[in-house]
Coordinates of C-alpha atoms in Angstrom, one line a residue:
Chain J
M6 CA 68.5 90.2 -105.7
L7 CA 66.3 93.0 -104.5
D8 CA 62.5 93.1 -104.4
K9 CA 60.6 96.4 -105.0
V10 CA 60.9 97.4 -101.4
G11 CA 64.7 96.7 -101.5
I12 CA 65.0 99.0 -104.6
A13 CA 63.0 101.7 -102.7
K14 CA 65.2 101.3 -99.6
R15 CA 68.4 101.7 -101.7
I16 CA 67.1 104.7 -103.5
A17 CA 66.1 106.3 -100.2
K18 CA 69.8 106.5 -99.4
E19 CA 70.2 109.0 -102.3
V20 CA 67.8 111.4 -100.7
K21 CA 69.7 114.1 -99.0
D22 CA 68.9 116.7 -96.3
G23 CA 67.1 119.8 -97.7
Y24 CA 66.0 118.1 -100.9
Y25 CA 62.7 118.7 -102.7
V26 CA 61.8 115.4 -104.3
N27 CA 59.3 114.3 -107.0
L28 CA 58.4 110.6 -106.8
G29 CA 56.9 108.8 -109.8
I30 CA 54.2 106.2 -109.6
G31 CA 55.0 102.6 -108.5
I32 CA 58.3 101.7 -106.8
P33 CA 59.3 105.4 -106.5
T34 CA 56.3 106.1 -104.3
L35 CA 57.6 103.5 -101.8
V36 CA 60.8 105.5 -101.4
A37 CA 59.1 108.0 -99.1
N38 CA 58.7 105.2 -96.5
Y39 CA 62.4 104.6 -96.1
V40 CA 64.0 108.1 -96.0
R41 CA 66.0 108.7 -92.8
D42 CA 63.9 110.5 -90.3
D43 CA 66.8 112.7 -89.1
I44 CA 66.8 114.8 -92.4
E45 CA 64.4 117.3 -93.8
V46 CA 62.9 116.4 -97.1
E47 CA 59.7 117.7 -98.9
F48 CA 57.9 115.6 -101.5
Q49 CA 56.3 117.3 -104.4
S50 CA 53.5 115.8 -106.4
E51 CA 52.9 117.3 -109.8
N52 CA 49.2 117.6 -109.4
G53 CA 49.9 120.5 -107.0
V54 CA 51.2 119.7 -103.6
L55 CA 54.5 120.2 -101.8
G56 CA 55.0 118.7 -98.4
M57 CA 53.1 115.4 -98.8
G58 CA 52.5 113.3 -95.8
P59 CA 51.4 109.6 -95.3
F60 CA 48.1 108.1 -96.3
P61 CA 45.2 109.4 -94.2
F62 CA 43.7 107.3 -91.4
E63 CA 40.6 105.4 -92.4
G64 CA 37.6 107.7 -92.5
E65 CA 39.8 110.8 -92.8
E66 CA 40.3 110.6 -96.6
D67 CA 39.6 113.9 -98.5
A68 CA 38.6 113.6 -102.2
D69 CA 40.2 117.0 -102.7
I70 CA 43.7 115.9 -101.4
I71 CA 45.4 113.4 -103.7
N72 CA 48.8 112.7 -105.2
A73 CA 49.6 112.3 -108.9
G74 CA 48.8 108.6 -108.6
K75 CA 45.2 109.7 -107.6
Q76 CA 45.7 108.2 -104.1
T77 CA 44.3 110.0 -101.1
I78 CA 47.1 111.6 -99.1
T79 CA 47.7 113.9 -96.2
T80 CA 49.9 117.0 -95.9
L81 CA 52.6 117.8 -93.3
P82 CA 53.1 121.1 -91.5
G83 CA 54.6 123.6 -94.0
A84 CA 52.8 122.1 -96.9
S85 CA 51.4 124.1 -99.8
F86 CA 48.9 123.6 -102.7
F87 CA 49.3 125.2 -106.1
D88 CA 48.0 124.9 -109.6
S89 CA 49.5 122.7 -112.4
S90 CA 51.2 125.6 -114.1
M91 CA 53.2 126.5 -111.0
S92 CA 53.9 122.8 -110.3
F93 CA 55.7 122.5 -113.7
S94 CA 57.5 125.8 -113.1
M95 CA 59.0 124.0 -110.1
I96 CA 59.9 121.1 -112.3
R97 CA 61.1 122.8 -115.5
G98 CA 62.7 125.6 -113.5
K99 CA 64.9 123.1 -111.8
H100 CA 63.7 123.9 -108.3
V101 CA 63.0 120.2 -107.6
D102 CA 66.3 118.6 -106.5
L103 CA 65.7 115.0 -107.3
T104 CA 63.3 113.1 -109.6
I105 CA 62.7 109.3 -109.1
L106 CA 60.8 107.5 -111.7
G107 CA 60.2 104.1 -113.3
A108 CA 61.2 103.0 -116.7
M109 CA 60.5 100.2 -119.3
E110 CA 63.8 100.7 -120.9
V111 CA 67.0 102.8 -120.5
S112 CA 69.8 103.2 -123.0
E113 CA 73.5 103.4 -122.3
E114 CA 73.3 107.0 -123.5
G115 CA 70.7 107.8 -120.8
D116 CA 67.6 107.8 -123.0
I117 CA 64.5 106.6 -121.2
A118 CA 61.3 105.0 -122.5
N119 CA 58.3 104.6 -120.1
W120 CA 55.1 105.8 -121.6
K121 CA 54.0 103.8 -124.6
I122 CA 54.1 100.3 -126.1
P123 CA 52.9 100.8 -129.7
G124 CA 49.7 98.9 -130.5
K125 CA 49.5 97.5 -126.9
M126 CA 49.5 100.1 -124.2
V127 CA 49.0 103.8 -124.6
K128 CA 48.4 105.5 -121.3
G129 CA 50.2 108.7 -121.9
M130 CA 53.3 110.3 -120.6
G131 CA 51.6 112.4 -117.8
G132 CA 54.3 114.6 -116.4
A133 CA 57.2 112.3 -117.2
M134 CA 58.5 114.1 -120.3
D135 CA 58.5 117.4 -118.5
L136 CA 60.3 115.8 -115.5
V137 CA 63.1 114.1 -117.5
A138 CA 63.6 117.0 -119.8
S139 CA 64.5 119.3 -117.0
A140 CA 65.7 117.5 -113.9
E141 CA 69.4 117.4 -113.4
N142 CA 69.3 114.6 -110.9
I143 CA 67.2 111.7 -112.2
I144 CA 67.2 108.2 -110.6
V145 CA 65.4 105.4 -112.4
A146 CA 63.9 102.6 -110.3
M147 CA 63.4 99.5 -112.5
M148 CA 63.7 95.8 -112.9
H149 CA 66.9 94.9 -114.8
T150 CA 65.2 92.4 -117.1
N151 CA 61.6 91.8 -118.3
R152 CA 59.5 88.7 -117.6
E153 CA 61.2 86.9 -120.5
G154 CA 64.6 87.6 -118.9
E155 CA 65.5 90.1 -121.6
S156 CA 67.6 93.1 -120.6
K157 CA 65.9 96.5 -120.1
L158 CA 69.3 98.3 -120.0
L159 CA 70.0 98.6 -123.7
K160 CA 72.3 100.0 -126.3
K161 CA 69.3 101.8 -127.8
C162 CA 65.7 101.9 -126.6
S163 CA 63.3 100.0 -128.8
L164 CA 60.2 101.7 -127.4
P165 CA 59.1 105.4 -128.0
L166 CA 61.3 107.7 -126.0
T167 CA 60.2 109.8 -123.0
G168 CA 63.5 111.8 -123.0
V169 CA 67.0 111.7 -124.4
G170 CA 70.3 111.6 -122.5
C171 CA 68.7 112.4 -119.2
V172 CA 69.1 109.4 -116.8
K173 CA 72.0 109.8 -114.4
K174 CA 71.6 106.8 -112.2
I175 CA 69.7 103.5 -112.1
V176 CA 68.8 101.3 -109.2
S177 CA 67.6 97.9 -110.4
N178 CA 66.9 94.7 -108.6
L179 CA 70.4 93.6 -109.5
A180 CA 72.6 96.7 -109.2
V181 CA 73.3 100.4 -108.9
L182 CA 74.6 101.9 -112.1
E183 CA 75.7 105.4 -113.2
V184 CA 75.1 106.4 -116.8
T185 CA 78.3 107.8 -118.1
K186 CA 79.3 109.0 -121.6
D187 CA 80.9 105.6 -122.1
G188 CA 78.0 103.4 -120.9
F189 CA 76.5 101.9 -117.7
K190 CA 79.2 102.1 -115.0
L191 CA 78.6 99.4 -112.3
L192 CA 78.7 101.0 -108.8
E193 CA 77.2 98.4 -106.5
R194 CA 75.9 94.8 -106.7
A195 CA 72.6 93.8 -105.0
P196 CA 73.1 91.3 -102.1
G197 CA 74.0 87.9 -103.5
V198 CA 74.3 89.0 -107.1
S199 CA 77.6 88.5 -109.0
V200 CA 79.2 90.8 -111.5
E201 CA 78.7 88.1 -114.1
E202 CA 75.0 87.9 -113.5
I203 CA 74.7 91.7 -113.9
Q204 CA 76.8 91.5 -117.1
K205 CA 74.5 88.8 -118.5
A206 CA 71.4 90.9 -117.7
T207 CA 72.8 94.1 -119.3
E208 CA 72.6 94.4 -123.1
G209 CA 74.2 97.9 -123.2
H210 CA 77.9 98.5 -122.5
L211 CA 78.7 97.7 -118.9
I212 CA 81.8 99.3 -117.4
V213 CA 83.3 97.3 -114.5
E214 CA 86.3 98.9 -112.8
G215 CA 88.0 97.2 -109.9
T216 CA 86.1 95.4 -107.1
I217 CA 82.4 96.1 -107.1
P218 CA 81.0 96.4 -103.5
E219 CA 77.8 94.8 -102.4
M220 CA 75.2 97.5 -101.6
K221 CA 74.2 98.3 -98.0
L222 CA 70.6 98.8 -97.2
Chain O
M28 CA 30.5 144.8 -109.3
I29 CA 29.9 143.1 -112.7
N30 CA 27.5 140.2 -112.1
K31 CA 28.5 136.9 -113.7
E32 CA 26.0 134.8 -111.9
V33 CA 23.7 132.6 -114.0
A34 CA 20.7 130.7 -112.6
N35 CA 21.8 127.2 -113.3
V36 CA 24.0 124.9 -115.4
N37 CA 21.6 125.0 -118.4
E38 CA 22.0 128.8 -118.6
A39 CA 25.7 128.4 -118.2
L40 CA 25.9 126.1 -121.2
I41 CA 24.0 128.4 -123.6
G42 CA 25.9 128.7 -126.9
I43 CA 27.4 125.2 -126.8
E44 CA 27.3 123.6 -130.2
D45 CA 28.4 120.4 -132.0
G46 CA 32.0 120.4 -133.0
M47 CA 33.3 122.9 -130.4
T48 CA 36.5 122.7 -128.5
L49 CA 36.2 122.6 -124.7
M50 CA 38.6 122.8 -121.9
L51 CA 37.8 120.9 -118.7
G52 CA 39.6 121.3 -115.4
G53 CA 40.6 118.5 -113.1
F54 CA 43.3 115.9 -112.4
G55 CA 41.9 112.4 -112.5
L56 CA 38.5 112.9 -110.9
C57 CA 39.7 115.6 -108.5
G58 CA 38.4 119.0 -109.2
I59 CA 36.4 118.2 -112.3
P60 CA 33.3 120.3 -113.3
E61 CA 30.8 117.5 -112.5
N62 CA 27.7 119.6 -113.1
A63 CA 28.8 120.9 -116.5
I64 CA 29.9 117.4 -117.7
N65 CA 26.5 115.9 -116.6
A66 CA 24.7 118.7 -118.5
L67 CA 26.8 118.2 -121.6
V68 CA 25.8 114.5 -121.5
K69 CA 22.1 115.5 -121.3
M70 CA 22.4 118.0 -124.1
N71 CA 23.9 115.2 -126.3
V72 CA 26.2 117.7 -128.0
K73 CA 28.5 115.8 -130.4
E74 CA 31.8 115.9 -132.2
L75 CA 33.5 117.6 -129.3
T76 CA 37.2 118.2 -128.9
C77 CA 38.0 118.0 -125.2
I78 CA 41.2 119.4 -123.6
S79 CA 41.6 117.8 -120.2
N80 CA 44.5 116.2 -118.3
N81 CA 42.6 112.9 -118.1
A82 CA 39.6 111.3 -119.6
G83 CA 37.7 110.3 -116.5
V84 CA 36.8 106.6 -115.7
D85 CA 34.3 104.5 -117.5
D86 CA 31.2 105.6 -115.6
F87 CA 32.2 109.1 -114.3
G88 CA 33.6 112.4 -115.5
L89 CA 34.5 112.6 -119.1
G90 CA 34.0 108.8 -119.4
L91 CA 30.3 109.6 -119.5
L92 CA 30.7 111.7 -122.7
L93 CA 32.9 109.0 -124.2
Q94 CA 30.3 106.3 -123.5
K95 CA 27.8 108.3 -125.6
H96 CA 30.4 108.9 -128.4
Q97 CA 30.1 112.7 -127.9
I98 CA 33.9 113.2 -128.1
K99 CA 35.7 113.3 -131.5
K100 CA 39.1 114.2 -130.1
M101 CA 40.8 114.1 -126.7
I102 CA 43.8 116.2 -125.9
S103 CA 45.3 114.8 -122.6
S104 CA 48.5 113.8 -120.9
Y105 CA 47.3 110.6 -119.3
V106 CA 44.4 108.4 -120.2
G107 CA 45.2 105.1 -118.4
E108 CA 42.1 104.6 -116.2
N109 CA 39.4 104.2 -118.9
D110 CA 38.7 101.0 -120.8
E111 CA 36.2 102.5 -123.1
F112 CA 38.7 105.2 -124.0
E113 CA 41.3 102.7 -124.8
R114 CA 38.8 100.7 -127.0
Q115 CA 37.7 103.8 -128.9
M116 CA 41.3 104.9 -129.4
L117 CA 42.7 101.6 -130.6
S118 CA 39.7 101.1 -133.0
G119 CA 40.3 104.6 -134.4
E120 CA 36.9 106.0 -133.4
L121 CA 38.5 108.5 -131.2
D122 CA 41.3 110.9 -132.2
V123 CA 43.8 111.3 -129.4
E124 CA 46.6 113.9 -128.9
L125 CA 48.9 113.1 -126.0
V126 CA 50.7 116.1 -124.6
P127 CA 53.2 116.2 -121.8
Q128 CA 51.4 117.4 -118.6
G129 CA 53.5 120.6 -118.1
T130 CA 53.1 121.5 -121.8
L131 CA 49.3 120.8 -121.6
V132 CA 48.8 123.3 -118.8
E133 CA 51.1 125.8 -120.3
R134 CA 49.2 125.7 -123.6
C135 CA 46.2 126.7 -121.6
R136 CA 48.0 129.3 -119.7
A137 CA 49.5 130.8 -122.9
A138 CA 45.9 131.1 -124.3
Q139 CA 44.9 132.8 -121.0
S140 CA 47.9 135.1 -121.1
G141 CA 48.1 136.2 -124.7
F142 CA 51.2 134.2 -125.8
P143 CA 50.8 132.5 -129.2
A144 CA 53.4 129.9 -128.4
F145 CA 56.4 129.1 -126.1
Y146 CA 59.5 126.9 -126.0
T147 CA 59.7 124.0 -123.7
P148 CA 62.4 121.3 -123.2
A149 CA 59.7 118.6 -122.7
G150 CA 59.4 116.1 -125.4
F151 CA 62.6 117.1 -127.4
G152 CA 63.9 114.0 -129.2
T153 CA 60.6 112.1 -128.8
E154 CA 57.6 111.6 -131.1
V155 CA 55.9 114.6 -129.3
A156 CA 58.4 116.9 -131.1
E157 CA 57.8 115.4 -134.6
G158 CA 56.9 118.1 -137.1
K159 CA 57.4 120.9 -134.6
E160 CA 59.9 123.7 -134.7
T161 CA 62.9 123.2 -132.4
R162 CA 65.5 125.7 -131.3
E163 CA 68.7 125.8 -129.2
F164 CA 69.0 128.2 -126.3
N165 CA 72.1 128.2 -124.2
G166 CA 73.2 124.8 -125.5
K167 CA 69.9 123.0 -124.8
M168 CA 67.2 122.1 -127.3
Y169 CA 63.6 123.2 -126.9
V170 CA 60.3 122.5 -128.8
L171 CA 57.9 125.2 -129.9
E172 CA 54.4 124.5 -128.5
K173 CA 51.3 126.6 -129.4
A174 CA 48.5 128.0 -127.3
F175 CA 45.2 126.3 -127.4
D176 CA 42.2 127.9 -129.1
A177 CA 39.0 126.8 -127.3
D178 CA 35.4 127.8 -127.3
F179 CA 34.5 127.1 -123.7
A180 CA 36.4 126.4 -120.6
F181 CA 34.7 124.6 -117.7
V182 CA 36.3 124.9 -114.3
K183 CA 35.3 123.9 -110.8
A184 CA 36.2 125.8 -107.7
W185 CA 35.4 125.5 -104.0
K186 CA 34.1 129.0 -103.3
G187 CA 33.2 131.8 -105.6
D188 CA 31.1 135.0 -105.7
A189 CA 28.9 136.6 -108.3
A190 CA 31.8 138.8 -109.4
G191 CA 33.5 135.5 -110.6
N192 CA 36.2 135.5 -108.0
L193 CA 37.3 131.9 -107.2
I194 CA 39.0 130.0 -104.4
F195 CA 40.1 126.4 -104.9
K196 CA 40.6 123.7 -102.3
G197 CA 43.6 121.3 -101.9
T198 CA 44.8 119.5 -105.1
A199 CA 41.4 120.2 -106.7
R200 CA 43.0 123.4 -108.0
N201 CA 45.2 121.6 -110.6
F202 CA 44.4 122.6 -114.2
N203 CA 41.5 124.8 -113.3
P204 CA 43.2 128.2 -112.8
A205 CA 45.2 128.0 -116.1
M206 CA 41.9 127.3 -118.0
C207 CA 40.2 130.4 -116.6
G208 CA 40.0 132.9 -119.4
A209 CA 41.8 130.6 -121.8
A210 CA 38.7 130.0 -123.9
K211 CA 36.2 132.4 -125.5
I212 CA 33.8 131.8 -122.6
T213 CA 34.8 130.5 -119.1
V214 CA 32.1 128.8 -117.0
A215 CA 32.9 128.3 -113.3
E216 CA 30.9 126.1 -111.1
V217 CA 31.5 126.3 -107.3
E218 CA 30.5 124.3 -104.3
E219 CA 29.5 127.4 -102.5
L220 CA 28.5 130.7 -104.1
V221 CA 29.0 133.3 -101.3
P222 CA 27.8 136.9 -101.1
V223 CA 29.9 139.4 -102.9
G224 CA 32.2 141.1 -100.4
S225 CA 32.5 138.1 -98.1
L226 CA 35.7 136.7 -99.7
D227 CA 38.9 138.3 -98.6
P228 CA 40.5 139.9 -101.7
N229 CA 43.9 138.7 -100.4
Q230 CA 42.8 135.1 -100.7
I231 CA 41.3 135.1 -104.2
H232 CA 43.1 132.6 -106.4
I233 CA 41.4 133.7 -109.7
P234 CA 40.0 137.2 -110.1
G235 CA 36.5 137.4 -111.7
I236 CA 37.8 139.1 -114.9
F237 CA 38.7 135.7 -116.3
I238 CA 35.2 134.3 -115.7
Q239 CA 32.1 135.0 -117.8
R240 CA 29.5 132.7 -116.1
I241 CA 29.4 131.4 -112.5
F242 CA 26.8 129.2 -110.7
Q243 CA 26.6 127.1 -107.6
G244 CA 26.7 123.4 -108.6
N245 CA 24.9 120.7 -106.7
N246 CA 25.1 117.0 -105.8
Y247 CA 28.9 116.9 -106.0
E248 CA 29.9 113.2 -105.8
K249 CA 33.7 113.9 -105.7
R250 CA 34.5 110.3 -106.3
I251 CA 37.8 109.0 -105.1
E252 CA 39.8 107.1 -107.6
Q253 CA 42.4 105.4 -105.3
R254 CA 41.2 105.3 -101.7
T255 CA 44.5 104.7 -99.8
V256 CA 44.4 104.7 -96.0
R257 CA 46.5 103.6 -93.1
K258 CA 45.2 101.9 -90.0
K259 CA 45.1 103.7 -86.6
V260 CA 47.4 102.0 -84.2

C-alpha cells in the first residue's frame, strides 16, 4: 500500500518531457518533488504563475509570490506572471498538458466530486471545475477508501459533482486505474496489494484483464 | 494627461452606499486592496454584495467586513480559510454564490469588455449549471454565464501614476486587472504612485482609461497565509 508520498512518486512518472502541468492542492503538490530531473517541465499555478520553483529559503519569502495553495514559492528562470483571466485561458484553452488533482469520489464514468459535502463542508470549487471541464489529461490522486473503509471509487458519485465524464486516470494508495467506457480498468497494483484487495475496495465496476503487474516507483 | 489622483482613501470612497455591489481584487490575501477594505470597515457601510475570489481570513482582508456583518452576499470561488464566514453561511446570515474561478474572473472581464455573457465548459453537469442556459458547440456542452454588474471595483497594484496606469507585481496581479473598468467606478490603490512619464508605456499592465480614482496606499501589511520555506544546506 502507498502513502501520500508513494502516490506522488507514481504520478510523477506520468509527467513527460515538455509538459505544462497544473498541480492541485494536497498530494498533487508533492508530485513536483519527484519528477525526473533530466526532463523539462513547467508547473502552472492558476493564481497566475508559470515556471514555479521550490519553496523559498527562510527569510527570502515574498508575500507577492505565492501558489494557488497560498504558499510562498519561488520562480525558475523562464517563469512568467499573468492575471487570472489569462491563467484560465491557458486552462480552458487546453494549453496545459496535464492536470493532477485530488478527489473525494470518482465514478466509473469518470465523474468527479471534490468541492462540497452538503451541510458539513463548503469551501468552494476554486479552479477545479474549470480544470476538469477542459483538461484532456486528468490524473486523480486519492485514497481508495475513506476512514470507514468505504470505497471512493463508485458506480455513481454521492456528493455534488465537480465535473462529468472527465477523469482519465486514477492513482490511489492501492492501484493505478484507467477510466474506460466500461468502468475502472486495473493497470497496476501498489506494492504488496492483491487484486482481491483492490476489488474489495472498489464499489464501481472493476475490469481485470490478465496478470496485473505491481507498480514500480 | 487626465488626472485620476485623489488625495486619500476617503476621497476614493466617495459615493459608496449601503446595498452596493463591490468587486475586490486579490487571491487569498495576496494583492488585496488593504487600504480600501480598512476604510470600508471604518465607514460601516452595510448590506454589501462583494465579488472577490476569497473572503479573507477571520482578522484580515474581507474577514474584517464579515466580522462587522457588513456583507449581505459573497460571490467567490473558494472560501475555506475563514471560520466566521463558514458560521454565517451555515446559519443563513450570509448569502453565498460559489462560482468556478475561471468563470468568476471571466464574468469580471466580460463586464470590463462589453460582453453581456459567454459560454464556458466549467460547471456543466453540476449544480453550478442549474437553471442556466446550456448549449452544444462542436459536440461539447457549455453553460451560459453572465457579466457582473458592480458599482465599485477596488484593485491594488504595485506602481501607478496619476493617469491611472498600473503595473502589478508577482502573483499579486491575479483578479485585479480583470476588475479594472468592470464596475461603474474603479478605484486603484498602489504601493508607489510615481510621477507621470516615469513608467515605461511598454510595461503598463492596465492603461489608465479603466481607472477613475487612484491613490498611494500606506501601511501595507501584506500578510502571508501559508509561510512555506526550505532550509539552507
